[in-house]
Amino acid sequence: MKGLELTLTPNKRDVVIKIEPLLLNTNIEAKTLFQVYNQSEFSGYYIDESALFSVCEALKDAIEMDEMSPIQKTIAHAKDAEIEITIAGDKVSAELTLISPYMGKLPSLEDIYSILKQHDVSKGISKKRIGKLIQSASGQQGGRHFTDLVAKGLLPRGGKNSYIKALVPCALERVLIPKYAVDDKIDMRDFGDILCVKKNEAVARRIAPTNGRIGFTVTGKELLPEVGEWQEIKLGNHVCIDKSDENLVLATIEGLPKVTSSSIEVDNVYVVKGVNVSTGNVNFDGSIIVNGDITEKMQVTASGDITVNGFVESAHIKAGGDIIVVQGASGKLQNLDCEFIARGSIYIGHAQGVNIKANKDLIVDKQLAYSHIKCNGNITIGKIDNPIGKLFASTVICSKAIRAGHLGAISGSSLVIDYTQSHSAALKTHERLTSEYEKLASKNADHEITIAKINNRNPSKALQEKIRLMNEELQLERVFLNWLRINVEESKEQLDSFDRNAKVIATRGMHSGVTIKLHKKQWLAKKEYGKCLITLESKDWIYTPLA
């Protein structure tokens, strides 16, 4: 524009405007100057708006006073990149915001390290992230913000509490990891006599709690973790603490070890070659090992585990612990006269025509057919890590996951998997506990008020003993109320987790004739499916094919 000129100072840091009023052929307003500047080669510099407005005022005054001397002023300048550091309240992270420069300089890696140091940020700094920020801001229009986490502390990790480690595998663990013979074939009979421990043999060890991991803030302050705690060793029958090692548990008798999260114990063991008419029924307070078969119509009952290293035919087996049948079991299909009842888990090599009731998990190594199953745990047909067995022509009442290779049969025989009973029981338990808790909580509130009033008085000596007894009763009521509250929370968690746990997985395929139920909601396999997963979402069954 005639009479208006923009120039750069020798140091290339400032933009100067020069206006000659005598040469101007039009009036110039601030808007015009902004347009001229933005269209110039210097538009990348940081404009000083106040300077631009002052130029317009000076020009206006010069025209009014008929002053024709040139007007010259710096209206823009180079502006180096700006850096902002934000440290989190807990000081375990620091963010860096880099504002791109207006024709100025970008900071170097060393510059940013120096600024971080000024903010006491000294640990967990990411050189890579800082470099990326600088690279991102390079060549960009001035004033753009680039933010990233450039320093990260480490939160402390609490130590683990002590825990109990079994030194001898239980019967179920051994059957799931069988020994191999010299020719790499599984020796399914190699279980009986090696399950037992001798008197004074170590059964379990309490592993010491850990100290956890020390953390740190970005300013270098150490964050101390919570140290793990020693947990009490819960001793059951026929075990004791080693006098020379308070963390070692020894057997006090020869028997079958059982180590769970709730207790450590050793059962008396009764070993028999087989159970038949010549031996009669077996009922033993402890664990039973049958190194042979259990024949038709025989009964075997134990308060502990029952391990059968042979075959079970049309017999009744009941255990207070686990039931392990290494080979298989068979009953008459018309009346399912082969029955297994266990408070623990059940393992069977293969089974048909069997009535099964497992309070925990059910594992069938090869095939389960023509049976009635009620299981409160997971059901696995096949190896635990590779369930490729077959489940068909049965009724299954369950509450958790079912995993098998093939579900149903090509013939289309009916397989019913029903979650209704388990869900109803969980719902009923929660409602009952909630009702009892609410009733007792209401009564307890009244009792608390009454006792508080009595305690505030000055009772006679004759009443003091009665008041003491009333306070003791109130304390017992509080304990029971708290116990109920915990049980309500646990039953609510069990109910809430039902949808997550209820699922059916076919690792090889699913045939038509499979029905999965939950109350009125049901899913029916009307055709052949490949690998698939059936899950419960919002009380409805969802089919998902698996790769």
C-alpha positions as a printed NumPy array, in Angstrom:
array([[   0.   ,    0.   ,    0.   ],
       [   1.351,    3.396,   -0.955],
       [   2.584,    5.341,    2.042],
       [   2.729,    2.198,    4.288],
       [   5.743,   -0.034,    4.742],
       [   6.541,   -3.063,    7.   ],
       [  10.181,   -3.869,    7.707],
       [  12.145,   -6.258,    9.892],
       [  14.822,   -5.068,   12.273],
       [  18.397,   -6.32 ,   11.683],
       [  18.147,   -8.856,   14.51 ],
       [  14.983,  -10.231,   12.853],
       [  13.108,  -10.035,   16.149],
       [  10.824,   -7.017,   15.549],
       [   8.454,   -5.871,   12.815],
       [   8.32 ,   -2.087,   12.287],
       [   5.545,   -0.219,   10.513],
       [   6.275,    3.069,    8.759],
       [   3.44 ,    5.329,    7.576],
       [   3.964,    8.504,    5.527],
       [   0.744,   10.571,    5.77 ],
       [   1.74 ,   12.695,    2.79 ],
       [   1.79 ,    9.682,    0.493],
       [  -1.435,    8.072,    1.68 ],
       [  -4.308,    8.218,   -0.756],
       [  -6.943,    6.845,    1.598],
       [  -7.886,    6.808,    5.26 ],
       [  -6.43 ,    3.932,    7.266],
       [  -8.285,    2.282,   10.164],
       [  -7.119,   -0.427,   12.551],
       [  -9.019,   -3.064,   10.587],
       [  -7.075,   -2.13 ,    7.451],
       [  -3.751,   -2.337,    9.252],
       [  -4.633,   -5.812,   10.579],
       [  -5.453,   -6.971,    7.051],
       [  -2.229,   -5.563,    5.65 ],
       [  -0.204,   -7.203,    8.417],
       [  -1.907,  -10.625,    8.081],
       [  -1.29 ,  -10.631,    4.32 ],
       [   2.367,   -9.699,    4.715],
       [   5.41 ,  -11.952,    4.929],
       [   5.693,  -11.074,    8.635],
       [   2.321,  -12.453,    9.704],
       [   4.009,  -15.222,   11.698],
       [   5.287,  -12.719,   14.291],
       [   3.336,  -12.004,   17.462],
       [   1.326,   -8.843,   16.836],
       [   1.061,   -6.156,   19.51 ],
       [  -2.527,   -5.015,   19.099],
       [  -2.137,   -2.026,   21.411],
       [   0.792,   -0.788,   19.315],
       [  -1.283,   -1.142,   16.165],
       [  -4.143,    0.888,   17.659],
       [  -1.693,    3.545,   18.853],
       [  -0.38 ,    3.884,   15.254],
       [  -3.958,    4.517,   14.072],
       [  -4.423,    7.177,   16.783],
       [  -1.121,    8.854,   15.899],
       [  -2.103,    8.915,   12.191],
       [  -5.479,   10.386,   13.016],
       [  -3.885,   13.113,   15.136],
       [  -1.308,   13.867,   12.417],
       [  -4.007,   14.331,    9.766],
       [  -6.077,   16.582,   12.03 ],
       [  -3.021,   18.707,   12.825],
       [  -1.818,   18.604,    9.228],
       [   1.438,   17.021,   10.42 ],
       [   3.076,   15.121,    7.554],
       [   6.117,   13.645,    9.335],
       [   6.476,    9.826,    8.981],
       [   5.013,    7.661,   11.787],
       [   7.152,    4.68 ,   12.755],
       [   6.47 ,    2.051,   15.448],
       [   7.186,   -1.586,   16.333],
       [   3.909,   -3.523,   16.026],
       [   5.034,   -7.178,   16.225],
       [   7.904,   -9.194,   17.558],
       [   9.286,  -12.686,   17.695],
       [   8.08 ,  -14.694,   20.68 ],
       [   9.867,  -17.784,   21.907],
       [   7.962,  -20.936,   22.822],
       [   6.327,  -20.915,   26.259],
       [   6.454,  -23.777,   28.705],
       [   3.899,  -24.574,   31.398],
       [   4.446,  -27.285,   34.018],
       [   1.479,  -28.848,   35.858],
       [   2.209,  -31.216,   38.735],
       [  -0.593,  -33.498,   39.983],
       [  -1.834,  -33.008,   43.517],
       [  -0.329,  -36.305,   44.67 ],
       [   2.883,  -35.422,   42.797],
       [   3.009,  -38.76 ,   40.991],
       [   2.831,  -37.151,   37.54 ],
       [   3.814,  -33.951,   35.783],
       [   2.394,  -32.53 ,   32.555],
       [   4.227,  -30.2  ,   30.218],
       [   2.434,  -27.833,   27.87 ],
       [   4.525,  -26.402,   25.051],
       [   3.085,  -23.328,   23.297],
       [   4.543,  -23.056,   19.804],
       [   6.682,  -19.926,   19.131],
       [   5.889,  -16.883,   16.967],
       [   9.008,  -16.895,   14.756],
       [  11.005,  -17.449,   17.955],
       [  13.   ,  -20.291,   19.369],
       [  11.89 ,  -23.746,   20.5  ],
       [  13.425,  -24.96 ,   23.758],
       [  16.061,  -27.67 ,   23.654],
       [  15.848,  -30.883,   25.634],
       [  18.329,  -29.389,   28.107],
       [  16.181,  -26.251,   28.482],
       [  13.141,  -28.315,   29.44 ],
       [  15.149,  -30.435,   31.872],
       [  16.329,  -27.211,   33.506],
       [  12.759,  -25.88 ,   33.812],
       [  11.547,  -29.197,   35.254],
       [  14.331,  -29.012,   37.811],
       [  13.174,  -25.517,   38.798],
       [   9.783,  -27.121,   39.582],
       [  11.532,  -29.869,   41.627],
       [  10.667,  -32.522,   39.025],
       [  13.608,  -34.886,   39.04 ],
       [  12.363,  -38.492,   38.704],
       [  10.433,  -40.484,   36.141],
       [  11.138,  -37.991,   33.344],
       [  10.49 ,  -39.263,   29.819],
       [  13.103,  -37.992,   27.377],
       [  11.15 ,  -39.574,   24.517],
       [   7.909,  -37.739,   25.307],
       [   9.683,  -34.4  ,   25.678],
       [  11.338,  -34.946,   22.293],
       [   7.964,  -35.688,   20.694],
       [   6.49 ,  -32.49 ,   22.135],
       [   9.332,  -30.393,   20.715],
       [   8.956,  -32.109,   17.356],
       [   5.177,  -31.574,   17.342],
       [   5.532,  -27.833,   18.039],
       [   8.244,  -27.369,   15.399],
       [   7.065,  -25.544,   12.275],
       [   3.584,  -24.98 ,   13.666],
       [   1.623,  -21.743,   13.72 ],
       [   2.459,  -19.698,   16.803],
       [   0.293,  -20.053,   19.89 ],
       [  -0.715,  -23.695,   19.47 ],
       [  -0.732,  -25.799,   22.641],
       [   0.879,  -29.249,   22.83 ],
       [   0.484,  -31.176,   26.109],
       [   1.755,  -34.532,   27.323],
       [   2.711,  -36.365,   30.494],
       [   6.481,  -35.981,   30.691],
       [   7.214,  -37.296,   34.181],
       [   5.599,  -40.169,   35.984],
       [   6.169,  -41.367,   39.513],
       [   5.507,  -44.862,   40.8  ],
       [   2.676,  -45.659,   43.171],
       [   3.619,  -47.947,   46.023],
       [   2.351,  -51.504,   45.827],
       [   1.143,  -52.963,   49.078],
       [   2.758,  -56.101,   50.368],
       [   0.942,  -59.41 ,   50.153],
       [  -0.326,  -61.056,   53.302],
       [   1.117,  -64.372,   54.322],
       [  -0.509,  -67.402,   52.709],
       [  -0.539,  -71.154,   53.104],
       [   1.322,  -73.264,   50.574],
       [   0.495,  -76.959,   50.417],
       [   3.618,  -79.116,   50.432],
       [   1.747,  -82.254,   49.37 ],
       [  -0.858,  -82.213,   46.564],
       [  -4.378,  -83.267,   47.46 ],
       [  -6.07 ,  -86.138,   45.65 ],
       [  -7.881,  -83.9  ,   43.154],
       [  -4.712,  -81.985,   42.268],
       [  -2.845,  -85.229,   41.625],
       [  -5.539,  -86.638,   39.365],
       [  -5.581,  -83.445,   37.305],
       [  -1.788,  -83.674,   36.845],
       [  -1.223,  -87.445,   36.463],
       [   2.212,  -89.046,   36.421],
       [   3.7  ,  -90.226,   33.14 ],
       [   5.27 ,  -93.635,   32.664],
       [   8.573,  -94.169,   30.862],
       [   6.89 ,  -94.354,   27.438],
       [   5.129,  -90.993,   28.074],
       [   1.769,  -92.691,   28.522],
       [  -0.363,  -91.604,   31.444],
       [  -0.437,  -94.113,   34.27 ],
       [  -3.968,  -93.576,   35.55 ],
       [  -3.522,  -96.101,   38.387],
       [  -0.549,  -94.403,   40.013],
       [  -2.432,  -92.558,   42.75 ],
       [  -3.358,  -94.698,   45.749],
       [  -0.492,  -95.061,   48.189],
       [   1.326,  -91.823,   47.325],
       [  -1.551,  -89.589,   48.408],
       [  -0.886,  -90.164,   52.093],
       [   1.505,  -88.401,   54.424],
       [   3.234,  -90.018,   57.354],
       [   3.076,  -88.873,   60.949],
       [   5.258,  -85.769,   61.568],
       [   5.596,  -85.163,   57.816],
       [   5.308,  -81.541,   56.67 ],
       [   1.895,  -80.801,   55.148],
       [   1.927,  -77.058,   54.556],
       [   4.01 ,  -73.949,   55.086],
       [   2.972,  -70.405,   55.849],
       [   4.782,  -68.141,   53.386],
       [   5.901,  -64.851,   54.909],
       [   4.153,  -61.607,   53.929],
       [   5.971,  -59.303,   51.557],
       [   7.048,  -55.727,   52.189],
       [   5.572,  -54.44 ,   48.966],
       [   7.161,  -52.044,   46.52 ],
       [   8.347,  -48.562,   47.437],
       [   7.014,  -45.857,   45.144],
       [   8.169,  -42.338,   44.439],
       [   6.823,  -38.968,   43.346],
       [   8.175,  -36.999,   40.402],
       [   9.872,  -34.768,   42.968],
       [  11.847,  -37.755,   44.253],
       [   9.994,  -38.351,   47.517],
       [   9.677,  -42.006,   48.515],
       [   6.144,  -43.4  ,   48.914],
       [   6.124,  -46.211,   51.446],
       [   3.78 ,  -49.17 ,   50.85 ],
       [   1.577,  -50.959,   53.349],
       [   3.4  ,  -54.042,   54.53 ],
       [   1.628,  -57.393,   54.242],
       [   0.274,  -58.934,   57.427],
       [   0.764,  -62.318,   58.997],
       [  -2.435,  -64.357,   58.681],
       [  -3.395,  -66.904,   61.286],
       [  -2.806,  -70.565,   60.427],
       [  -6.185,  -72.294,   60.696],
       [  -5.546,  -75.82 ,   61.938],
       [  -8.036,  -78.59 ,   61.36 ],
       [  -7.917,  -82.188,   62.527],
       [  -4.692,  -84.14 ,   63.   ],
       [  -2.192,  -81.347,   62.311],
       [   0.036,  -79.184,   64.504],
       [   2.606,  -76.407,   64.289],
       [   6.235,  -77.531,   64.216],
       [   7.817,  -76.614,   67.569],
       [  11.007,  -75.448,   65.859],
       [   9.292,  -73.583,   63.008],
       [   6.111,  -71.636,   63.686],
       [   5.334,  -71.488,   59.954],
       [   5.473,  -75.225,   59.275],
       [   2.432,  -77.486,   59.722],
       [   2.993,  -81.186,   60.466],
       [   0.693,  -84.185,   60.311],
       [   0.015,  -85.84 ,   63.661],
       [  -1.229,  -89.063,   62.037],
       [  -0.676,  -90.973,   58.819],
       [  -3.416,  -89.845,   56.474],
       [  -4.677,  -87.816,   53.541],
       [  -3.71 ,  -84.098,   53.536],
       [  -6.265,  -81.406,   52.752],
       [  -5.128,  -77.793,   52.454],
       [  -7.738,  -75.151,   51.658],
       [  -8.121,  -71.419,   52.259],
       [ -10.242,  -72.177,   55.32 ],
       [  -8.141,  -74.823,   57.07 ],
       [  -5.341,  -77.39 ,   57.038],
       [  -6.11 ,  -80.933,   58.081],
       [  -5.141,  -84.561,   57.633],
       [  -7.845,  -87.175,   57.347],
       [  -7.681,  -90.694,   58.618],
       [  -7.417,  -92.927,   55.571],
       [  -9.083,  -96.235,   54.947],
       [  -7.557,  -98.118,   52.002],
       [  -9.434, -100.982,   50.358],
       [  -8.654, -102.966,   47.213],
       [ -12.25 , -102.769,   45.995],
       [ -15.812, -102.486,   47.27 ],
       [ -18.149, -105.368,   46.489],
       [ -20.429, -107.874,   48.214],
       [ -17.435, -109.505,   49.892],
       [ -16.319, -106.257,   51.587],
       [ -19.789, -104.819,   52.155],
       [ -20.604, -101.137,   52.174],
       [ -17.927,  -98.767,   53.461],
       [ -18.662,  -95.893,   55.844],
       [ -15.602,  -94.163,   57.278],
       [ -14.931,  -91.035,   59.342],
       [ -12.058,  -89.748,   57.231],
       [ -10.961,  -90.345,   53.654],
       [ -11.238,  -93.506,   51.608],
       [  -8.965,  -94.809,   48.859],
       [ -10.369,  -97.624,   46.76 ],
       [  -7.596,  -99.264,   44.735],
       [ -10.053, -101.096,   42.503],
       [ -13.701, -101.041,   41.386],
       [ -16.942, -100.336,   43.22 ],
       [ -19.559, -102.764,   42.022],
       [ -23.33 , -102.585,   41.62 ],
       [ -25.539, -101.484,   44.545],
       [ -22.584, -100.861,   46.879],
       [ -22.399,  -97.735,   49.057],
       [ -19.263,  -95.802,   49.999],
       [ -19.542,  -92.898,   52.447],
       [ -16.757,  -90.761,   53.917],
       [ -16.51 ,  -87.533,   55.893],
       [ -13.433,  -86.629,   53.803],
       [ -12.371,  -87.39 ,   50.226],
       [ -13.113,  -90.569,   48.293],
       [ -10.61 ,  -91.663,   45.645],
       [ -11.443,  -94.601,   43.394],
       [  -8.613,  -95.881,   41.212],
       [ -10.993,  -98.055,   39.225],
       [ -14.545,  -98.091,   37.832],
       [ -17.881,  -97.408,   39.557],
       [ -20.99 ,  -99.274,   38.424],
       [ -24.485,  -98.443,   39.706],
       [ -23.172,  -97.565,   43.162],
       [ -23.814,  -94.763,   45.679],
       [ -20.85 ,  -92.567,   46.714],
       [ -21.114,  -89.713,   49.201],
       [ -18.205,  -87.577,   50.426],
       [ -17.781,  -84.664,   52.814],
       [ -14.872,  -83.582,   50.605],
       [ -13.994,  -84.39 ,   46.974],
       [ -14.848,  -87.47 ,   44.93 ],
       [ -12.241,  -88.696,   42.437],
       [ -13.023,  -91.6  ,   40.107],
       [  -9.983,  -92.15 ,   37.937],
       [ -11.533,  -94.446,   35.325],
       [ -15.27 ,  -93.97 ,   34.92 ],
       [ -18.796,  -94.539,   36.158],
       [ -21.95 ,  -96.011,   34.694],
       [ -25.517,  -96.529,   35.821],
       [ -28.769,  -97.797,   34.347],
       [ -30.155,  -95.116,   32.071],
       [ -33.789,  -95.599,   33.1  ],
       [ -33.264,  -94.819,   36.792],
       [ -29.732,  -93.308,   37.056],
       [ -28.839,  -95.706,   39.89 ],
       [ -25.221,  -94.557,   39.996],
       [ -25.042,  -91.549,   42.319],
       [ -22.271,  -89.169,   43.403],
       [ -22.804,  -86.571,   46.156],
       [ -19.892,  -84.36 ,   47.254],
       [ -19.577,  -81.273,   49.425],
       [ -16.421,  -80.54 ,   47.468],
       [ -15.572,  -81.12 ,   43.792],
       [ -16.072,  -84.24 ,   41.659],
       [ -13.701,  -85.706,   39.068],
       [ -14.699,  -88.648,   36.828],
       [ -12.817,  -90.099,   33.879],
       [ -16.048,  -90.621,   31.895],
       [ -19.648,  -91.184,   32.909],
       [ -23.118,  -92.104,   31.686],
       [ -26.352,  -92.779,   33.514],
       [ -25.078,  -90.968,   36.617],
       [ -26.837,  -88.683,   39.092],
       [ -24.257,  -86.084,   40.176],
       [ -24.474,  -83.467,   42.932],
       [ -21.321,  -81.369,   43.359],
       [ -21.169,  -78.446,   45.76 ],
       [ -18.05 ,  -77.125,   44.01 ],
       [ -16.649,  -77.977,   40.543],
       [ -17.332,  -80.928,   38.265],
       [ -14.611,  -82.225,   35.933],
       [ -15.195,  -85.091,   33.508],
       [ -12.128,  -86.058,   31.536],
       [ -13.706,  -87.437,   28.352],
       [ -17.479,  -87.73 ,   28.087],
       [ -20.632,  -87.186,   30.152],
       [ -23.949,  -88.456,   28.811],
       [ -27.465,  -89.555,   29.823],
       [ -27.029,  -88.081,   33.267],
       [ -28.579,  -85.617,   35.702],
       [ -26.145,  -83.022,   37.066],
       [ -26.495,  -80.416,   39.787],
       [ -23.35 ,  -78.342,   40.279],
       [ -22.699,  -75.131,   42.227],
       [ -19.292,  -74.56 ,   40.632],
       [ -17.814,  -74.686,   37.142],
       [ -18.309,  -77.696,   34.872],
       [ -15.433,  -78.771,   32.631],
       [ -15.674,  -81.643,   30.155],
       [ -12.108,  -82.444,   29.147],
       [  -8.763,  -81.265,   30.44 ],
       [  -8.852,  -78.095,   32.534],
       [  -6.583,  -76.276,   30.091],
       [  -8.087,  -77.883,   26.965],
       [ -11.75 ,  -78.891,   27.422],
       [ -12.567,  -80.922,   24.305],
       [ -14.787,  -83.608,   25.854],
       [ -18.442,  -84.294,   25.023],
       [ -21.598,  -83.461,   26.98 ],
       [ -24.944,  -84.634,   25.619],
       [ -28.36 ,  -86.149,   26.417],
       [ -28.378,  -84.813,   29.973],
       [ -30.048,  -82.322,   32.289],
       [ -27.661,  -79.862,   33.927],
       [ -28.657,  -77.582,   36.796],
       [ -25.81 ,  -75.144,   37.262],
       [ -24.786,  -71.655,   38.393],
       [ -21.428,  -70.995,   36.736],
       [ -19.548,  -71.684,   33.491],
       [ -19.826,  -74.863,   31.419],
       [ -16.931,  -75.658,   29.087],
       [ -16.863,  -78.613,   26.723],
       [ -15.59 ,  -79.503,   23.268],
       [ -18.945,  -80.672,   21.905],
       [ -22.319,  -79.828,   23.426],
       [ -25.248,  -81.958,   22.276],
       [ -25.14 ,  -84.796,   19.754],
       [ -25.561,  -85.175,   15.994],
       [ -28.727,  -87.192,   16.667],
       [ -30.269,  -84.059,   18.165],
       [ -30.763,  -85.647,   21.589],
       [ -31.886,  -83.159,   24.222],
       [ -29.329,  -81.387,   26.412],
       [ -30.921,  -78.992,   28.896],
       [ -28.716,  -76.511,   30.759],
       [ -30.803,  -74.731,   33.39 ],
       [ -29.634,  -71.802,   35.54 ],
       [ -33.09 ,  -71.061,   36.976],
       [ -32.824,  -73.027,   40.211],
       [ -29.421,  -71.573,   41.131],
       [ -30.508,  -67.999,   40.397],
       [ -33.756,  -68.429,   42.358],
       [ -31.84 ,  -69.834,   45.336],
       [ -29.368,  -66.925,   45.278],
       [ -32.218,  -64.407,   45.006],
       [ -34.19 ,  -66.066,   47.794],
       [ -31.135,  -66.128,   50.084],
       [ -30.445,  -62.44 ,   49.468],
       [ -34.07 ,  -61.434,   50.074],
       [ -34.254,  -63.497,   53.281],
       [ -31.009,  -62.086,   54.668],
       [ -32.003,  -58.534,   53.713],
       [ -35.388,  -58.921,   55.428],
       [ -33.783,  -60.296,   58.617],
       [ -31.174,  -57.531,   58.598],
       [ -33.762,  -54.752,   58.186],
       [ -35.937,  -56.141,   60.996],
       [ -33.012,  -56.493,   63.388],
       [ -31.61 ,  -53.081,   62.399],
       [ -34.957,  -51.477,   63.295],
       [ -35.081,  -53.268,   66.651],
       [ -31.449,  -52.455,   67.341],
       [ -32.058,  -48.745,   66.718],
       [ -34.87 ,  -48.777,   69.311],
       [ -32.688,  -50.673,   71.778],
       [ -29.783,  -48.245,   71.287],
       [ -32.046,  -45.27 ,   72.096],
       [ -33.55 ,  -46.985,   75.162],
       [ -30.183,  -48.083,   76.561],
       [ -28.697,  -44.635,   75.944],
       [ -31.494,  -43.039,   77.993],
       [ -31.008,  -45.529,   80.818],
       [ -27.216,  -45.083,   80.812],
       [ -27.641,  -41.293,   81.141],
       [ -29.546,  -41.697,   84.385],
       [ -28.091,  -42.304,   87.83 ],
       [ -29.433,  -45.802,   88.572],
       [ -29.524,  -47.389,   91.96 ],
       [ -27.114,  -50.161,   92.86 ],
       [ -29.935,  -52.678,   92.479],
       [ -30.404,  -51.686,   88.828],
       [ -26.738,  -51.381,   87.879],
       [ -26.292,  -55.145,   87.468],
       [ -29.381,  -55.371,   85.247],
       [ -28.127,  -52.461,   83.157],
       [ -24.748,  -54.179,   82.771],
       [ -26.458,  -57.326,   81.49 ],
       [ -28.584,  -55.232,   79.117],
       [ -25.441,  -53.591,   77.698],
       [ -23.866,  -57.003,   77.17 ],
       [ -26.992,  -58.17 ,   75.327],
       [ -26.902,  -55.031,   73.212],
       [ -23.256,  -55.67 ,   72.301],
       [ -24.132,  -59.218,   71.209],
       [ -26.971,  -57.803,   69.134],
       [ -24.542,  -55.377,   67.447],
       [ -22.168,  -58.252,   66.609],
       [ -24.996,  -60.317,   65.101],
       [ -26.273,  -57.284,   63.161],
       [ -22.814,  -56.731,   61.697],
       [ -22.6  ,  -60.439,   60.78 ],
       [ -25.943,  -60.16 ,   59.011],
       [ -24.794,  -57.032,   57.176],
       [ -21.688,  -58.823,   55.866],
       [ -23.818,  -61.753,   54.704],
       [ -26.247,  -59.41 ,   52.941],
       [ -23.331,  -57.787,   51.093],
       [ -21.885,  -61.177,   50.131],
       [ -25.255,  -62.472,   48.893],
       [ -25.716,  -59.267,   46.886],
       [ -22.272,  -59.728,   45.316],
       [ -23.131,  -63.344,   44.469],
       [ -26.38 ,  -62.224,   42.848],
       [ -24.674,  -59.396,   40.936],
       [ -21.94 ,  -61.735,   39.668],
       [ -24.431,  -64.34 ,   38.424],
       [ -24.6  ,  -62.825,   34.927],
       [ -20.791,  -62.808,   34.663],
       [ -20.433,  -66.408,   35.801],
       [ -23.287,  -67.949,   33.814],
       [ -21.904,  -68.898,   30.399],
       [ -21.661,  -71.897,   28.102],
       [ -18.572,  -72.455,   25.949],
       [ -18.283,  -74.989,   23.123],
       [ -14.614,  -75.215,   22.103],
       [ -15.318,  -77.507,   19.124],
       [ -18.994,  -77.153,   18.265],
       [ -22.636,  -77.248,   19.365],
       [ -25.348,  -79.484,   17.91 ],
       [ -29.066,  -78.819,   17.613],
       [ -31.208,  -79.794,   20.576],
       [ -29.253,  -77.826,   23.198],
       [ -31.444,  -75.624,   25.422],
       [ -30.089,  -73.029,   27.849],
       [ -32.56 ,  -71.599,   30.384],
       [ -32.929,  -68.877,   32.996],
       [ -36.502,  -68.545,   34.213],
       [ -38.599,  -67.668,   31.124],
       [ -35.597,  -66.695,   29.02 ],
       [ -34.173,  -69.526,   26.965],
       [ -31.836,  -70.059,   24.029],
       [ -32.352,  -73.054,   21.736],
       [ -29.818,  -74.429,   19.271],
       [ -31.897,  -75.126,   16.154],
       [ -28.939,  -75.922,   13.893],
       [ -25.3  ,  -76.949,   13.981],
       [ -22.835,  -74.354,   15.32 ],
       [ -19.071,  -74.181,   15.353],
       [ -17.036,  -72.878,   18.28 ],
       [ -19.266,  -70.531,   20.241],
       [ -19.972,  -68.749,   23.482],
       [ -23.404,  -68.217,   25.034],
       [ -23.451,  -65.485,   27.693],
       [ -26.044,  -63.838,   29.859],
       [ -26.54 ,  -60.107,   29.369],
       [ -29.387,  -58.254,   31.1  ],
       [ -31.045,  -61.619,   31.807],
       [ -31.047,  -62.537,   28.107],
       [ -28.908,  -65.111,   26.301],
       [ -26.434,  -63.847,   23.678],
       [ -24.765,  -66.098,   21.085],
       [ -21.214,  -65.227,   19.988],
       [ -19.192,  -67.294,   17.476],
       [ -15.576,  -67.939,   18.424],
       [ -12.633,  -67.85 ,   16.074]])
